[in-house]
Structures are given as C-alpha cells and as structure tokens.
mmCIF file of C-alpha atoms in Angstrom:
data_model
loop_
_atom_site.group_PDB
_atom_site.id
_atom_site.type_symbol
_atom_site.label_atom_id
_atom_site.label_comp_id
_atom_site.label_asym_id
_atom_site.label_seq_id
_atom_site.Cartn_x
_atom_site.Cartn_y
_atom_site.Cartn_z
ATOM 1 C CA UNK A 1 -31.437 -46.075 48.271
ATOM 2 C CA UNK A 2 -30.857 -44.047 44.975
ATOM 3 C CA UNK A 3 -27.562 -42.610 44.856
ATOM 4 C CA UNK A 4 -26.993 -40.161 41.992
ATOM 5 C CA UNK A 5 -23.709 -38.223 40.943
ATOM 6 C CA UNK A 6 -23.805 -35.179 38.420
ATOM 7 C CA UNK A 7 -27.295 -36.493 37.474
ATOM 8 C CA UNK A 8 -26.346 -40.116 36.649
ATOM 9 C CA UNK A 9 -27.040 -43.275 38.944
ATOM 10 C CA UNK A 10 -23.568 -44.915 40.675
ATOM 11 C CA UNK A 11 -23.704 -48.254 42.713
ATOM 12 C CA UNK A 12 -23.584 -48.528 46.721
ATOM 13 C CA UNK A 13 -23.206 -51.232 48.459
ATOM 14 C CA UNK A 14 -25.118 -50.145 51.981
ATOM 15 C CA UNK A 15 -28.207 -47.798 52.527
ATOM 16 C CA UNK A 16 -26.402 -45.412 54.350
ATOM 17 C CA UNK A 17 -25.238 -41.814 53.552
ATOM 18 C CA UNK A 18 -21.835 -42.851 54.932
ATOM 19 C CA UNK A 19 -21.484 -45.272 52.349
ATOM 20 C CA UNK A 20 -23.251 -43.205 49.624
ATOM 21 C CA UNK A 21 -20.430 -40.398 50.392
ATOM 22 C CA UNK A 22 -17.653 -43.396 49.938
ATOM 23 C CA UNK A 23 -18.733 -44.284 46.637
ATOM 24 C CA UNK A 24 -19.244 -40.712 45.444
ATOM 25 C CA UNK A 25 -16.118 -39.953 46.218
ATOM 26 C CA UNK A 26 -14.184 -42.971 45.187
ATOM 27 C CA UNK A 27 -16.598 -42.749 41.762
ATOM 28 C CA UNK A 28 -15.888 -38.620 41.476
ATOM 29 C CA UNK A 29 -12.040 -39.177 42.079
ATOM 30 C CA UNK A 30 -11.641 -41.181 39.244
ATOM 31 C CA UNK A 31 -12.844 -38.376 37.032
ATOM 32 C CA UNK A 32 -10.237 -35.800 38.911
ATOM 33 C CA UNK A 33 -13.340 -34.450 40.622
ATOM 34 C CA UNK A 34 -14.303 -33.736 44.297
ATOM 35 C CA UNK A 35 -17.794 -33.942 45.881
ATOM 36 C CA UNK A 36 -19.195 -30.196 46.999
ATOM 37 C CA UNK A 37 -22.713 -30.644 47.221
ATOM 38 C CA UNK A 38 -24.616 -33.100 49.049
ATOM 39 C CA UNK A 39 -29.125 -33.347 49.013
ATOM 40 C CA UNK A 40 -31.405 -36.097 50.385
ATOM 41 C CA UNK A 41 -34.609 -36.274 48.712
ATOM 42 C CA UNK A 42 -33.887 -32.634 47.299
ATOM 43 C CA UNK A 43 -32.899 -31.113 50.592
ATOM 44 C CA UNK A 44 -29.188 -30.226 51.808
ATOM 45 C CA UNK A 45 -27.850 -32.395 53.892
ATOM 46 C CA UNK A 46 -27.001 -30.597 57.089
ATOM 47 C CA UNK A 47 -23.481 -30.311 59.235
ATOM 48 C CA UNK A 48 -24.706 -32.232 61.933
ATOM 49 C CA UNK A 49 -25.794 -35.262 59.327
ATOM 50 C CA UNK A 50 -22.159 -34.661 57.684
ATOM 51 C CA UNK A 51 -20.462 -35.302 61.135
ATOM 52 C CA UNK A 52 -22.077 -38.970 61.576
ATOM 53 C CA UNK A 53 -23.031 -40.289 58.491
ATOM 54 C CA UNK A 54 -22.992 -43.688 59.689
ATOM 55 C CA UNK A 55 -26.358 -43.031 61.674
ATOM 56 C CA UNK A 56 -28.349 -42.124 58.762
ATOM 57 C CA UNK A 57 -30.337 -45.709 57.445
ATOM 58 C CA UNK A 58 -31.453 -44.235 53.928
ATOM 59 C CA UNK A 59 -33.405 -47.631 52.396
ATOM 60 C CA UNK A 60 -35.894 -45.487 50.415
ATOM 61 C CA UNK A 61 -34.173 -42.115 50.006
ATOM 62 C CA UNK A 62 -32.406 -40.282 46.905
ATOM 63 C CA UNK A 63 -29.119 -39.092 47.647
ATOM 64 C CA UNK A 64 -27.405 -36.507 45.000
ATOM 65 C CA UNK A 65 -24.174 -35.516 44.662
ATOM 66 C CA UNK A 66 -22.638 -32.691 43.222
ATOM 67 C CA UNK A 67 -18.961 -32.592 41.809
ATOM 68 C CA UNK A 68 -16.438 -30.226 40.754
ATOM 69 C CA UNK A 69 -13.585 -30.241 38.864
ATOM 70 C CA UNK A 70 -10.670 -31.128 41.471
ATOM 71 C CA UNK A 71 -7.952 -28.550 39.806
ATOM 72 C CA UNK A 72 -10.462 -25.747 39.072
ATOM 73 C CA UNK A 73 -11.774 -25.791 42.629
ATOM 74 C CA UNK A 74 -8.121 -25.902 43.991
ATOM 75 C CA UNK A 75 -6.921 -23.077 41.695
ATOM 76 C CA UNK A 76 -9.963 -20.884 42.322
ATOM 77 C CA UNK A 77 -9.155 -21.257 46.285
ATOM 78 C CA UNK A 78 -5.433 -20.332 45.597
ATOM 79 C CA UNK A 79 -6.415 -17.321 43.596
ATOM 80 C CA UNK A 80 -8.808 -16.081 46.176
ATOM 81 C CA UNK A 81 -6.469 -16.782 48.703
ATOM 82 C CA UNK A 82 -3.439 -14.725 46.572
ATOM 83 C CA UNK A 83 -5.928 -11.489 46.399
ATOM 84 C CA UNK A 84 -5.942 -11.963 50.539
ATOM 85 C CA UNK A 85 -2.543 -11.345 50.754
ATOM 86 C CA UNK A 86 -3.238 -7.767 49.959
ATOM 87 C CA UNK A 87 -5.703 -7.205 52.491
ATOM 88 C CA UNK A 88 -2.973 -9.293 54.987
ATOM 89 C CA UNK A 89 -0.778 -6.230 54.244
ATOM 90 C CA UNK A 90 -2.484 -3.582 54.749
ATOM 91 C CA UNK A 91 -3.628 -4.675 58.150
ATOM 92 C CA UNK A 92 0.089 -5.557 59.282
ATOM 93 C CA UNK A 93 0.639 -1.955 58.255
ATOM 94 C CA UNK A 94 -2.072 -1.228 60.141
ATOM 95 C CA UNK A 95 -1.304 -3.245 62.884
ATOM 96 C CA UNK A 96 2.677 -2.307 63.115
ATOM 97 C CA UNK A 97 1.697 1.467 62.908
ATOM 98 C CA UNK A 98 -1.183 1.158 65.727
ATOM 99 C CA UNK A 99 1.905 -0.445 68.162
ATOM 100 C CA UNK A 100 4.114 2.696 67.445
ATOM 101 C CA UNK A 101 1.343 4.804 68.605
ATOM 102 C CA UNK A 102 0.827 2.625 71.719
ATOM 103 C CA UNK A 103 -2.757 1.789 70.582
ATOM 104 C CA UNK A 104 -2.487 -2.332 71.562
ATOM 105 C CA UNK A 105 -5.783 -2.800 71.007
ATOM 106 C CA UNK A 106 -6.323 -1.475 67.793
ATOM 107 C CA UNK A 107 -3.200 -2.965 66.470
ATOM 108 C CA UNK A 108 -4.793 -6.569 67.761
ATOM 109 C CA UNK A 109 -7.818 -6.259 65.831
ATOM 110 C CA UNK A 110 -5.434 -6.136 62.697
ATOM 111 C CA UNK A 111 -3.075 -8.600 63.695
ATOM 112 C CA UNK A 112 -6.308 -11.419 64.186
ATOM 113 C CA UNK A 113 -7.182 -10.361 60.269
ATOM 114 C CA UNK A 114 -3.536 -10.840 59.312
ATOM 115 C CA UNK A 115 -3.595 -14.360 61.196
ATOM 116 C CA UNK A 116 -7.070 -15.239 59.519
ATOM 117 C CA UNK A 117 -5.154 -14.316 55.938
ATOM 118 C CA UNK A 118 -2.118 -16.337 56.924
ATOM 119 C CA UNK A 119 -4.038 -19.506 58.127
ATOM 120 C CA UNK A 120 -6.160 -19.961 54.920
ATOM 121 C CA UNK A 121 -2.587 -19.496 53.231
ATOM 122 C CA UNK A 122 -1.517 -22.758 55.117
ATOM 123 C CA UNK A 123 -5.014 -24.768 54.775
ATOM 124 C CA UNK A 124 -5.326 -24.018 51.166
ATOM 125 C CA UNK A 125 -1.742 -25.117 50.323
ATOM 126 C CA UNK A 126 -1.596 -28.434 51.909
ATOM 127 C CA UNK A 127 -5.399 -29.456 51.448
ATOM 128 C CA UNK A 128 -4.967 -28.423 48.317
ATOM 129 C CA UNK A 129 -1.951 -30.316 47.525
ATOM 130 C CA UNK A 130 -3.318 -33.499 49.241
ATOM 131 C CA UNK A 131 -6.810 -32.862 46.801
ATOM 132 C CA UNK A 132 -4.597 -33.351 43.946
ATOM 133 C CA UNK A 133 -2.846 -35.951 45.225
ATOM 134 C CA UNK A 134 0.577 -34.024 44.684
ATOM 135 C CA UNK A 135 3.124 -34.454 47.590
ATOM 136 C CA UNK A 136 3.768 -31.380 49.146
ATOM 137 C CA UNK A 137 7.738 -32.108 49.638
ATOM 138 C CA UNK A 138 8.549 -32.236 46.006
ATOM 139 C CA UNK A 139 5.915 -29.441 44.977
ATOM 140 C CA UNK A 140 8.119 -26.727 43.766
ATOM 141 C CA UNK A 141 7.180 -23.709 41.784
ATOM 142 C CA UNK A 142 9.288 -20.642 40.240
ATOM 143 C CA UNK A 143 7.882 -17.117 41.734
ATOM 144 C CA UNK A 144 7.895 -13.880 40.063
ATOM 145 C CA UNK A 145 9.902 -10.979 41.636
ATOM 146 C CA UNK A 146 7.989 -9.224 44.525
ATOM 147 C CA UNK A 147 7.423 -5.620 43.522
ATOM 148 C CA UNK A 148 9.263 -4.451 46.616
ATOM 149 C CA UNK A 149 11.715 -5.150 49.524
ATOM 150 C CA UNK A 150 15.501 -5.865 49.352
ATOM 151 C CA UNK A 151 15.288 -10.205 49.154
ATOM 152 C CA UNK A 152 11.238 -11.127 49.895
ATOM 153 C CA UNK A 153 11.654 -14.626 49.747
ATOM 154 C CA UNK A 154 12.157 -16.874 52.187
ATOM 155 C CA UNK A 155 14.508 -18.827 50.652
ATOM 156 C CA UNK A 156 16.662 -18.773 47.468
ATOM 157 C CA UNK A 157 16.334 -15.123 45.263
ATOM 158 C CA UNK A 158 13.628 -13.625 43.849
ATOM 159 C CA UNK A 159 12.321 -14.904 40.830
ATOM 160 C CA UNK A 160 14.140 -18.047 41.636
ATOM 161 C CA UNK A 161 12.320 -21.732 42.300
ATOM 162 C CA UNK A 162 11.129 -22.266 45.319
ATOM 163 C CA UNK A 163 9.847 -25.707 47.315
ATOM 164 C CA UNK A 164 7.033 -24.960 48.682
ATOM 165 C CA UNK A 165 7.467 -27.354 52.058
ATOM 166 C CA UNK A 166 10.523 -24.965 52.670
ATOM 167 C CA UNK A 167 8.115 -21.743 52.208
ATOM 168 C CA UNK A 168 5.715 -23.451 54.290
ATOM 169 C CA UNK A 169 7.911 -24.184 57.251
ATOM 170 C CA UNK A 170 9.241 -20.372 57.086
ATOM 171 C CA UNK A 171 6.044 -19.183 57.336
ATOM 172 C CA UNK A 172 5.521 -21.360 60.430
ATOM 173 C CA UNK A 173 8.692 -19.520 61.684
ATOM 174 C CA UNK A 174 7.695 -16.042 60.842
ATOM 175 C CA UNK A 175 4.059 -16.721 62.681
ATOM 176 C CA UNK A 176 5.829 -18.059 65.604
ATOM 177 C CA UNK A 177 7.910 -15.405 66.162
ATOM 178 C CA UNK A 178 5.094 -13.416 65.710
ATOM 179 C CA UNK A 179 3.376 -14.898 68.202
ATOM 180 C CA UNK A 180 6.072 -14.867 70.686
ATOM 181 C CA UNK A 181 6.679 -11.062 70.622
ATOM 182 C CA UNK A 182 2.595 -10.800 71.371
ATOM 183 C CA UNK A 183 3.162 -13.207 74.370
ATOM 184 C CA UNK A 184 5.895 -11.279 75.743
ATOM 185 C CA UNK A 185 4.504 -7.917 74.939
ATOM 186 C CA UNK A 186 6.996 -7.151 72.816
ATOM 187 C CA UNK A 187 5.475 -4.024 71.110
ATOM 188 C CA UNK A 188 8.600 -2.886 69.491
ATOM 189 C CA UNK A 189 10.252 -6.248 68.104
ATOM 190 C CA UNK A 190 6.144 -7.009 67.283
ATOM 191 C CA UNK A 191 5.883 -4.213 65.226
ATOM 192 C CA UNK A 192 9.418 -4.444 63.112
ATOM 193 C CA UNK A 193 8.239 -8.176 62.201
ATOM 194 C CA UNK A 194 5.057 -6.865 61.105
ATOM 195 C CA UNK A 195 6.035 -3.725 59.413
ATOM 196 C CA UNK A 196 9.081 -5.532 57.610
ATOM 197 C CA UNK A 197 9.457 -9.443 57.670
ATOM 198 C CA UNK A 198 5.481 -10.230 57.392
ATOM 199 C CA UNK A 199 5.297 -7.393 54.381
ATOM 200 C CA UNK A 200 7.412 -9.297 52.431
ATOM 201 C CA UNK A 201 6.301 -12.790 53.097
ATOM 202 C CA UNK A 202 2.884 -11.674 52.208
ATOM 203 C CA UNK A 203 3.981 -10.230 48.881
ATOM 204 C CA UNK A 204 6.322 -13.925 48.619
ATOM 205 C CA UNK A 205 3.335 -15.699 49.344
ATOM 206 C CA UNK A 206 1.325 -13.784 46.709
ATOM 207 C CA UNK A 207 3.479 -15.198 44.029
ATOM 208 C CA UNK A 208 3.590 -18.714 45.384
ATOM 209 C CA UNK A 209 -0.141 -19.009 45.574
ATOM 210 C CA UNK A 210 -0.602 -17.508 42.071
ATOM 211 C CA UNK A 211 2.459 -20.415 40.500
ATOM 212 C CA UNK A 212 0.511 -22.753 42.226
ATOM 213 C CA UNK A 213 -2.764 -21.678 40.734
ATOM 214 C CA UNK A 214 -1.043 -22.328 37.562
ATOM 215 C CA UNK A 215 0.279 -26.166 39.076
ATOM 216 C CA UNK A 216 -3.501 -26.715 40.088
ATOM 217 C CA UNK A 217 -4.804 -25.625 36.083
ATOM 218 C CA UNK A 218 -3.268 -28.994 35.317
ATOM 219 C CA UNK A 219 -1.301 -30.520 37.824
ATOM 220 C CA UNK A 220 1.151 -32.978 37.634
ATOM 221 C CA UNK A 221 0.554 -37.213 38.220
ATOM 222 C CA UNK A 222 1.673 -38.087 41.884
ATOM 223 C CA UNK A 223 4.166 -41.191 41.257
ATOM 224 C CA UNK A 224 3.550 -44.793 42.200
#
C-alpha cells in the first residue's frame, strides 16, 4: 500500500486503511494539522468504509490524505458558529412570540432551529478544544460587552473573563430548563426563557465563540 499525506509518501506499518488513518494522523498531528480528506486510488473514501476501517485489506492501493491546519479549521468552525447565534435569536424571538399567540406549532419549528444553533455551540467548543489539545477547564477567554440586556453573561460582568467550562455548564442549565418548560407545556415560563434568558446567552455566546476564534489563531501549548 502507498500511503501519501499532502502529496508526500509517510510510512505504515499494515495494509489497511485503519492503519493508514493512524499514521496520517499521528504524522499530520505533529505538524498541528488534522486529516479532512480521505481517497483510495483517487476516489473518496465513503462513510460506510470510515466506520470499519479495519475491514479494508489495501496491499496494492494508494491511499491520500488531505490535511488542514488544526487552528485555522477550529477558528473557521467557531466563526461560523458565532454568525449562528444571530439566526439562534431571531428564531427564539420567533419562537417566544408564536407561544404568546398560542401558535405551539409554529413556535416548535423555531425552537428545533434554536436547539440545532445551540448544539453546534457545544460540539464546536469541546471538539474543538480537544483538536487543539487545550483542556477545556482552564480555557478562559475575556468577552466583549453584549450590545444589549441588563448582565448577558452567565457568569462574572460583561466584558469581564470568563471560563469557558463554567459558560458551558450554564448553557446546559439554560437548555434544560428549556426543555423542561416544553415537557410540561409550560407555554408561558417557555416563552419568558426564550424571549429573555436564551436572548442573552446567545448574544454571550457570540462573544465567547469569537475570543475563542482568536485562542484557536494560535492557541496556547497544553502542559505536560
């Protein structure tokens, strides 16, 4: 098997894409770079070869992978993520002023965008963090203001530095209580939390994911 990364030949030790994915890895980590394309004999390889890689015997193939820069692909996602949060609040808008007119399912349809915002929010900070091989309980960044609302942060004061494992586990909060006022039909105590405490957060979280877009441009060495 030929195993090829960015163009230029790397050692493996079995004829196997399993193992060709170890060493491109292992080989791309020690430049700070992550593995985002993968083609056998100049075709992707598919999901389903992805899931068991083990079961592929590759003796006479060419496998090439593609890398990218570790903190440009993690501060990309953050940015993208950031520009979400707008979209998050207009549809919790959306979603608390549907409730007040007794539309459920209308406000619903909004709510399961807002979730879809909110769970990339989570994914992309702690995948992200464990990319860059920064532990996420001493990651802590310093937020600008938000633009609006009386004390938008979850913790501390505006403007003031935040750890982001404390932001992370009030979000949890905030979604759970969310959650509970859908389970118990809670239309009125569902639509304060979204027209109020879930505004805020998603300006909070704007700033968070844009100072950590900044952490990700060059990010900090984990410690032994």
């Amino acid at each position: 098997m030929r195993l090829l990364l960015d163009n230029q030949p790397i050692p493996c030790d079995r004829p196997t894409l399993a193992a060709a994915l170890d060493a491109g890895r292992a080989a791309a980590q020690l430049r700070g770079r992550v593995i985002i394309e993968v083609s056998l004999d100049g075709q992707p390889v598919t999901d389903k070869a992805l899931d068991a890689p083990e079961a592929l015997d590759l003796p006479d193939a060419e496998v090439r992978l593609i890398s990218a820069d570790a903190g440009a692909l993690v501060r990309s996602t953050l940015l993208e993520v950031a520009d979400s949060m707008h979209a998050a609040r207009h549809d919790q808008a959306a979603a608390a002023h549907a409730l007040q007119l007794g539309k459920i399912e209308d406000a619903f349809q909004h709510i399961a965008a807002a979730l879809g915002a909110w769970e990339s929010v989570r994914e992309v900070v702690v995948n992200g963090a464990a990319l860059l091989n920064i532990p996420l309980d001493t990651l802590r960044v310093r937020v600008a203001p938000a633009s609006d609302g009386p004390d938008p942060a979850p913790t501390g004061k505006p403007g003031a530095e935040l750890a982001v494992a404390g932001a992370v586990e009030s979000l949890t909060r905030h979604l759970q209580e969310l959650k509970r006022a859908m389970q118990d039909r809670d239309w009125t105590g569902l639509a304060d939390v979204l027209a109020y405490d879930m505004q805020d957060l998603a300006e909070t979280w704007r700033s968070i994911l844009l100072a950590l877009a900044e952490v990700a441009a060059s990010p900090p060495r984990a410690q032994p």
